mmCIF file with all atom_site columns, C-alpha atoms in Angstrom:
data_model
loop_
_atom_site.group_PDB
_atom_site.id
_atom_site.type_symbol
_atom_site.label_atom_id
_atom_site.label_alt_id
_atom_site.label_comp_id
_atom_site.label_asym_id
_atom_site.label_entity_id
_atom_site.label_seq_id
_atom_site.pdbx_PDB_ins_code
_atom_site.Cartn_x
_atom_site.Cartn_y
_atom_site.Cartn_z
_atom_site.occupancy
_atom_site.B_iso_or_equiv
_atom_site.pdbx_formal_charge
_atom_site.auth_seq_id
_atom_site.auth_comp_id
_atom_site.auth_asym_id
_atom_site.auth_atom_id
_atom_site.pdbx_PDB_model_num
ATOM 1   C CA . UNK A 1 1   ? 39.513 -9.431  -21.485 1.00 92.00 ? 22  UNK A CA 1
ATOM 2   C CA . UNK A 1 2   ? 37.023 -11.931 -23.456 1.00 94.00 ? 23  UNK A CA 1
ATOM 3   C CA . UNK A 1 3   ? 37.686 -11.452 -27.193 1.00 96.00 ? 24  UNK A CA 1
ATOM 4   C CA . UNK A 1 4   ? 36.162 -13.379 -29.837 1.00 97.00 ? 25  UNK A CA 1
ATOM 5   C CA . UNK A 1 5   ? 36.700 -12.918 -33.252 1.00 97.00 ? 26  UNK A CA 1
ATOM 6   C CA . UNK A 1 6   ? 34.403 -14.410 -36.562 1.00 98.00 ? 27  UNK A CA 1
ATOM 7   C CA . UNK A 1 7   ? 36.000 -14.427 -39.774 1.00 98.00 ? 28  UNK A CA 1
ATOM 8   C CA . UNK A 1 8   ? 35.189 -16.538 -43.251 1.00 98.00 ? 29  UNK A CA 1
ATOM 9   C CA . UNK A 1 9   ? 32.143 -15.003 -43.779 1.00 97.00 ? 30  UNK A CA 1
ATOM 10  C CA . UNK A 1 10  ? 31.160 -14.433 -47.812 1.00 98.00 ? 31  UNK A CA 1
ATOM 11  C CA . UNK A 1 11  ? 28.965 -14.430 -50.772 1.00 98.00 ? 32  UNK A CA 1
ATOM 12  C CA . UNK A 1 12  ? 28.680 -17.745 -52.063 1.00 98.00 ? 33  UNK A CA 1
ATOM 13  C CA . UNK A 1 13  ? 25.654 -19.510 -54.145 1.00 98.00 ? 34  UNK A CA 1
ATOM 14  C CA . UNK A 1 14  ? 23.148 -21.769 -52.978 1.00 98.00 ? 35  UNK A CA 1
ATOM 15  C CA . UNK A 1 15  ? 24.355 -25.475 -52.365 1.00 98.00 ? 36  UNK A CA 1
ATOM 16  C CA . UNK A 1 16  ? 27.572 -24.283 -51.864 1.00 98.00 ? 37  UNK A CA 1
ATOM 17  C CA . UNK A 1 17  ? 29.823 -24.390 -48.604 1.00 98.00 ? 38  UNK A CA 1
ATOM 18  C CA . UNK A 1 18  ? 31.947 -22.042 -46.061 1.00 98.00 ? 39  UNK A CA 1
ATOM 19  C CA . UNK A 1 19  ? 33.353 -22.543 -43.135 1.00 98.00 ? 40  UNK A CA 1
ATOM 20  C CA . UNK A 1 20  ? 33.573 -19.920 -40.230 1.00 98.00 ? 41  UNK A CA 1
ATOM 21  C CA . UNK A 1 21  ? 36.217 -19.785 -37.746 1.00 98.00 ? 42  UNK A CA 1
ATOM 22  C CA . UNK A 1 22  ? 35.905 -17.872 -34.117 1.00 97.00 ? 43  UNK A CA 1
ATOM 23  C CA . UNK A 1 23  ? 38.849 -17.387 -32.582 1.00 96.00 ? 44  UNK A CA 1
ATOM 24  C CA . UNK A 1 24  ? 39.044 -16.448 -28.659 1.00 95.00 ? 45  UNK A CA 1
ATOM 25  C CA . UNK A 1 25  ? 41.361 -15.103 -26.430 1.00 91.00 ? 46  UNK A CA 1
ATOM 26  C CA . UNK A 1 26  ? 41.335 -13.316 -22.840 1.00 88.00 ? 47  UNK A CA 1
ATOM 27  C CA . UNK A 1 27  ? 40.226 -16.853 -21.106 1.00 87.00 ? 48  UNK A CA 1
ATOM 28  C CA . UNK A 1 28  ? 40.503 -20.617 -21.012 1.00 83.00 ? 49  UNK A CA 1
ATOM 29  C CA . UNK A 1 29  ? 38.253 -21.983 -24.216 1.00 81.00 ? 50  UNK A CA 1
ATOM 30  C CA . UNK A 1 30  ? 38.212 -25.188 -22.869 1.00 80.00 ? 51  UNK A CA 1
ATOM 31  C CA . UNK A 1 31  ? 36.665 -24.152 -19.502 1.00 87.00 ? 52  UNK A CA 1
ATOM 32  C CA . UNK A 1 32  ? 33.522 -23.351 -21.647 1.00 90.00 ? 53  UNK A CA 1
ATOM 33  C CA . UNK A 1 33  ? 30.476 -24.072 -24.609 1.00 93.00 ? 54  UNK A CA 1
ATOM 34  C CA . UNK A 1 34  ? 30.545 -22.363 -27.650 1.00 94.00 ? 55  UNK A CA 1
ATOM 35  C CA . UNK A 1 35  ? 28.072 -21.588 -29.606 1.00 96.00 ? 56  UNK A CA 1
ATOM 36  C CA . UNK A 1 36  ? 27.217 -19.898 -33.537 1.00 98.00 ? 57  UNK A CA 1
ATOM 37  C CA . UNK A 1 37  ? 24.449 -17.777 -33.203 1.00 98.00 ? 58  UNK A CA 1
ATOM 38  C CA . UNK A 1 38  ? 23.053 -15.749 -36.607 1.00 98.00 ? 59  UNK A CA 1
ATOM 39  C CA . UNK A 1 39  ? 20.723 -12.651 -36.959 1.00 98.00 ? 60  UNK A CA 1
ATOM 40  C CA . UNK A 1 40  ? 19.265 -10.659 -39.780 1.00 97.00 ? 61  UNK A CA 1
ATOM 41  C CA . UNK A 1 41  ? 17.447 -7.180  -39.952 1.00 95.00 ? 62  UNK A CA 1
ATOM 42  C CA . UNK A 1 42  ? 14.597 -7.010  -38.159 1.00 95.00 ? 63  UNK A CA 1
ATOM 43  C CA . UNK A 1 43  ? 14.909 -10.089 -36.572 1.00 96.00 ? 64  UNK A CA 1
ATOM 44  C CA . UNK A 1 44  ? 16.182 -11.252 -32.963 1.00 96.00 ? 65  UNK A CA 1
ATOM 45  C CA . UNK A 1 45  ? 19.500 -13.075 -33.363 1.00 96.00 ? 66  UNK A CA 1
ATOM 46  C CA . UNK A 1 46  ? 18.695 -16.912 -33.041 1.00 97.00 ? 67  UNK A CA 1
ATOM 47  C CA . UNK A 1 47  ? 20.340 -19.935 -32.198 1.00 97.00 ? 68  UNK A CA 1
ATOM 48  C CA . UNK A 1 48  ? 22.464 -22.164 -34.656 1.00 98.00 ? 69  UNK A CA 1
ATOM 49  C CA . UNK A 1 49  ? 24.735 -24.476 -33.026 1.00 97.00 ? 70  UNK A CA 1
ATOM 50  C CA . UNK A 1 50  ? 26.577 -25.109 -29.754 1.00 96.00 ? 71  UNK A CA 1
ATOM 51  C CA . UNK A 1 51  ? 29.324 -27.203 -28.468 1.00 95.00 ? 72  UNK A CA 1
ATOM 52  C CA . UNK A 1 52  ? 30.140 -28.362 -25.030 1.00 92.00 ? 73  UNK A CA 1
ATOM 53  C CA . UNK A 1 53  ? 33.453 -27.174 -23.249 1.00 89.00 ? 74  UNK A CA 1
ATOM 54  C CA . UNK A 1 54  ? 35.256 -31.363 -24.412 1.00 88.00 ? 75  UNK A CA 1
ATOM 55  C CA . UNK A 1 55  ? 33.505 -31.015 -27.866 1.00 87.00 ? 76  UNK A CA 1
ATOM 56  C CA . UNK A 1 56  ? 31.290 -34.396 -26.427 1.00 89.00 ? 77  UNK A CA 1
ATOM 57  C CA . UNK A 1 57  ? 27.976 -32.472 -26.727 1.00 94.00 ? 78  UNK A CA 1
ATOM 58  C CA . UNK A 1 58  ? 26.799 -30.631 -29.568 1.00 96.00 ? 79  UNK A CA 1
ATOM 59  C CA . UNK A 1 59  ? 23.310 -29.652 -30.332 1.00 96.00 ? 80  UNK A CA 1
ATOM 60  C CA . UNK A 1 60  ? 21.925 -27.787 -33.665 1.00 97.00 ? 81  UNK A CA 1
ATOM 61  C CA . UNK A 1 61  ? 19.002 -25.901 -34.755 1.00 98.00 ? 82  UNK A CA 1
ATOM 62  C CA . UNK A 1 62  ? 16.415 -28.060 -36.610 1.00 98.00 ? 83  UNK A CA 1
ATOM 63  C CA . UNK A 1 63  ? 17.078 -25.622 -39.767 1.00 98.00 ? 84  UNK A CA 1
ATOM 64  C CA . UNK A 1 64  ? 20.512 -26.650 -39.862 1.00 98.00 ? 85  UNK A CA 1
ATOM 65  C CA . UNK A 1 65  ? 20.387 -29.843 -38.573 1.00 98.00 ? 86  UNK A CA 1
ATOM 66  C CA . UNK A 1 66  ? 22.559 -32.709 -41.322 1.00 98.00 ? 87  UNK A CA 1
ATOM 67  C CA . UNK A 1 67  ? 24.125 -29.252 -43.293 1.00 98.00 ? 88  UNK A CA 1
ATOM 68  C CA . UNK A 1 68  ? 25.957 -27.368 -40.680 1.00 98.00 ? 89  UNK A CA 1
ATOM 69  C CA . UNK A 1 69  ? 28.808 -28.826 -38.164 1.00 98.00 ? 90  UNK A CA 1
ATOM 70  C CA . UNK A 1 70  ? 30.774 -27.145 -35.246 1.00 98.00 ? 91  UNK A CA 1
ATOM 71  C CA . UNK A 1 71  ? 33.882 -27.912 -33.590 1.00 97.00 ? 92  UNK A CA 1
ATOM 72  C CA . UNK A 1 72  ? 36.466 -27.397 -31.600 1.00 95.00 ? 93  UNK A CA 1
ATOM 73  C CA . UNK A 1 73  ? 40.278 -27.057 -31.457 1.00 94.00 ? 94  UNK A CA 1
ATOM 74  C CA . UNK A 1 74  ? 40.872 -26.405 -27.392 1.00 92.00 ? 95  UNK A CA 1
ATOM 75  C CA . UNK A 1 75  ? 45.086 -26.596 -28.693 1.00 93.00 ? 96  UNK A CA 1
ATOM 76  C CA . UNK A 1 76  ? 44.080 -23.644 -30.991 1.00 94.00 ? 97  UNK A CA 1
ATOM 77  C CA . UNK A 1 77  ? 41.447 -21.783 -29.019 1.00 94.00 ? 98  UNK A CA 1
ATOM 78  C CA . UNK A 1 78  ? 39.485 -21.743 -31.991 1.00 96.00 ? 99  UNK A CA 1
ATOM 79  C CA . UNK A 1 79  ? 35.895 -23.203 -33.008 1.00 96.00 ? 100 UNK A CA 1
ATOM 80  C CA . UNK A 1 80  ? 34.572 -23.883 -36.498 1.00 98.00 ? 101 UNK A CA 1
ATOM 81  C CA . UNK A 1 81  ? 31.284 -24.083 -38.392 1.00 98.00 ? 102 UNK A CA 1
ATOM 82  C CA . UNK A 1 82  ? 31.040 -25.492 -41.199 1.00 98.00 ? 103 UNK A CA 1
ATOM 83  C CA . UNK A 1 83  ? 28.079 -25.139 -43.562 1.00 98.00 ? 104 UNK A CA 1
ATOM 84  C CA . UNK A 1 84  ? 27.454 -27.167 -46.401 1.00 98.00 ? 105 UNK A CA 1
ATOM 85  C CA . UNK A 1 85  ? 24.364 -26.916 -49.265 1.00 98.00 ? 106 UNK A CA 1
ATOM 86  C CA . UNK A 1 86  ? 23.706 -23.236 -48.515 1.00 98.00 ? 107 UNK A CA 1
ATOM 87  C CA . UNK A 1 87  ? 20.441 -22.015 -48.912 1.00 98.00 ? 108 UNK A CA 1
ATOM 88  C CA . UNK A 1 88  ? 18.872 -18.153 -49.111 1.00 98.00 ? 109 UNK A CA 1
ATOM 89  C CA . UNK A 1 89  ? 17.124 -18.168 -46.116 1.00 97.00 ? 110 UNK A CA 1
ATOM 90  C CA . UNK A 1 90  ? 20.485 -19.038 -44.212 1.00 98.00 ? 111 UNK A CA 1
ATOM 91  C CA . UNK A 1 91  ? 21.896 -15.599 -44.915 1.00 98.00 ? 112 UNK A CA 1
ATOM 92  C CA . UNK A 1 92  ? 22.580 -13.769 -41.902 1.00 98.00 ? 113 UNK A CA 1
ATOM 93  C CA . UNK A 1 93  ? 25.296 -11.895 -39.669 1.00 98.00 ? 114 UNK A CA 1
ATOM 94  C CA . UNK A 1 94  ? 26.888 -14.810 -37.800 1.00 98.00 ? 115 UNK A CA 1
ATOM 95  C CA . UNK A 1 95  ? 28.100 -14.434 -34.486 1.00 98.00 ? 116 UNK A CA 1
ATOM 96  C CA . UNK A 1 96  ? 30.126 -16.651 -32.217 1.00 97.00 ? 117 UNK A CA 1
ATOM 97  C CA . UNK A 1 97  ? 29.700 -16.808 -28.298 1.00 96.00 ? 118 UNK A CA 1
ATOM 98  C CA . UNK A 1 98  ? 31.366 -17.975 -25.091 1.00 94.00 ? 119 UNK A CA 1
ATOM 99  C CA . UNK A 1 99  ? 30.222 -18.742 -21.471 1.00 90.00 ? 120 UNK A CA 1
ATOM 100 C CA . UNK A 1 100 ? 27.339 -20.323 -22.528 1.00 86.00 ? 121 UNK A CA 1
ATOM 101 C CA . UNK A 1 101 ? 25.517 -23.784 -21.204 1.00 83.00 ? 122 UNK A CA 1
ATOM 102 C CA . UNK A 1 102 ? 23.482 -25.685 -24.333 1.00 82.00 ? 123 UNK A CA 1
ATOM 103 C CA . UNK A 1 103 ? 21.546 -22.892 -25.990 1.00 89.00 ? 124 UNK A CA 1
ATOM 104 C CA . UNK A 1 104 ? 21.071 -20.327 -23.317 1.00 85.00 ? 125 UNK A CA 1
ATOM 105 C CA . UNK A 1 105 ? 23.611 -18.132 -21.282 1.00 85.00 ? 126 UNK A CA 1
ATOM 106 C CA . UNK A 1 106 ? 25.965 -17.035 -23.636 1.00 92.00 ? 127 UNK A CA 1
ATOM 107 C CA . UNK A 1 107 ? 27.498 -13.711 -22.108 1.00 92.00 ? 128 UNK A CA 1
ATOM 108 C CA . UNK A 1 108 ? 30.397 -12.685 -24.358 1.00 95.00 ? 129 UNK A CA 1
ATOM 109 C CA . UNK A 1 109 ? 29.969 -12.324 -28.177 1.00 96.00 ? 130 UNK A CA 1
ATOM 110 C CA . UNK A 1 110 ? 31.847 -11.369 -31.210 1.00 97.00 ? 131 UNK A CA 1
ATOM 111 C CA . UNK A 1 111 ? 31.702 -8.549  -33.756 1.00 97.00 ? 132 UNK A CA 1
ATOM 112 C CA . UNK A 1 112 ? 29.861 -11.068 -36.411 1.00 97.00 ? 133 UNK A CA 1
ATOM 113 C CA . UNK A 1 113 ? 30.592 -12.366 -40.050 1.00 98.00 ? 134 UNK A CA 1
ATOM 114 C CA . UNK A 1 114 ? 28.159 -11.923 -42.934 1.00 98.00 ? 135 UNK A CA 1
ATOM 115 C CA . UNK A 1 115 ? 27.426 -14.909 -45.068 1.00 98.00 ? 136 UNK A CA 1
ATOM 116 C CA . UNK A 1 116 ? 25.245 -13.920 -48.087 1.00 98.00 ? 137 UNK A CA 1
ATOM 117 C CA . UNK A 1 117 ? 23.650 -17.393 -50.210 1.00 98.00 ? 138 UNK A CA 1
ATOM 118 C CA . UNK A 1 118 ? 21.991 -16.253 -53.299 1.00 98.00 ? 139 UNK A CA 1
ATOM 119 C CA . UNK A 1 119 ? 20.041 -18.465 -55.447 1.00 94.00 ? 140 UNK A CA 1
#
């Protein structure tokens, strides 16, 4: 079945950097868009990033936009985000998803990663 799993989540200080990993399994990744998704309490999860199923496209939140970057390695069936000057208000659960089209769609999701930015 679809698995996908986050991992290099942390507690880091603002302007720093991390860089999150999904790694899937259960399907072809390159028969699909990814996409990094983040949510905190409260709060409906909401889009960060996504990648086309080549790595061509991508497309980013404004509130990331110029700090944030995902890719792709089809040969590894992973895909990456990484963050650079971290701020606060960018602490959240992260979550990785598959089957998706642009922003919208995305049917299978992982457990999540927590990234914590204090100032």
């Amino acid at each position: 079945q679809v698995q996908l799993v986050e991992s290099g989540g942390g507690s880091v200080q603002a302007g720093d950097s991390l860089r999150l990993s999904c790694a899937a399994s259960g399907y072809t990744l390159s028969n699909y868009g990814m996409g990094w998704f983040r949510q905190t309490p409260g709060k409906e999860r909401e889009f960060v990033a996504s990648i086309s199923w080549s790595g061509g496209t991508t497309d980013y939140a404004d509130s990331v936009k110029g700090r944030f970057t995902i890719s792709r390695d089809n040969t590894k069936h992973t895909v990456y985000l990484q963050m650079t000057s971290l701020k606060p208000e960018d602490t959240a659960v992260y979550y990785c998803g598959t089957h998706g089209t642009g922003r919208l769609g995305f049917k299978y999701w992982g457990q999540g990663t927590q990234v914590t930015v204090s100032s």
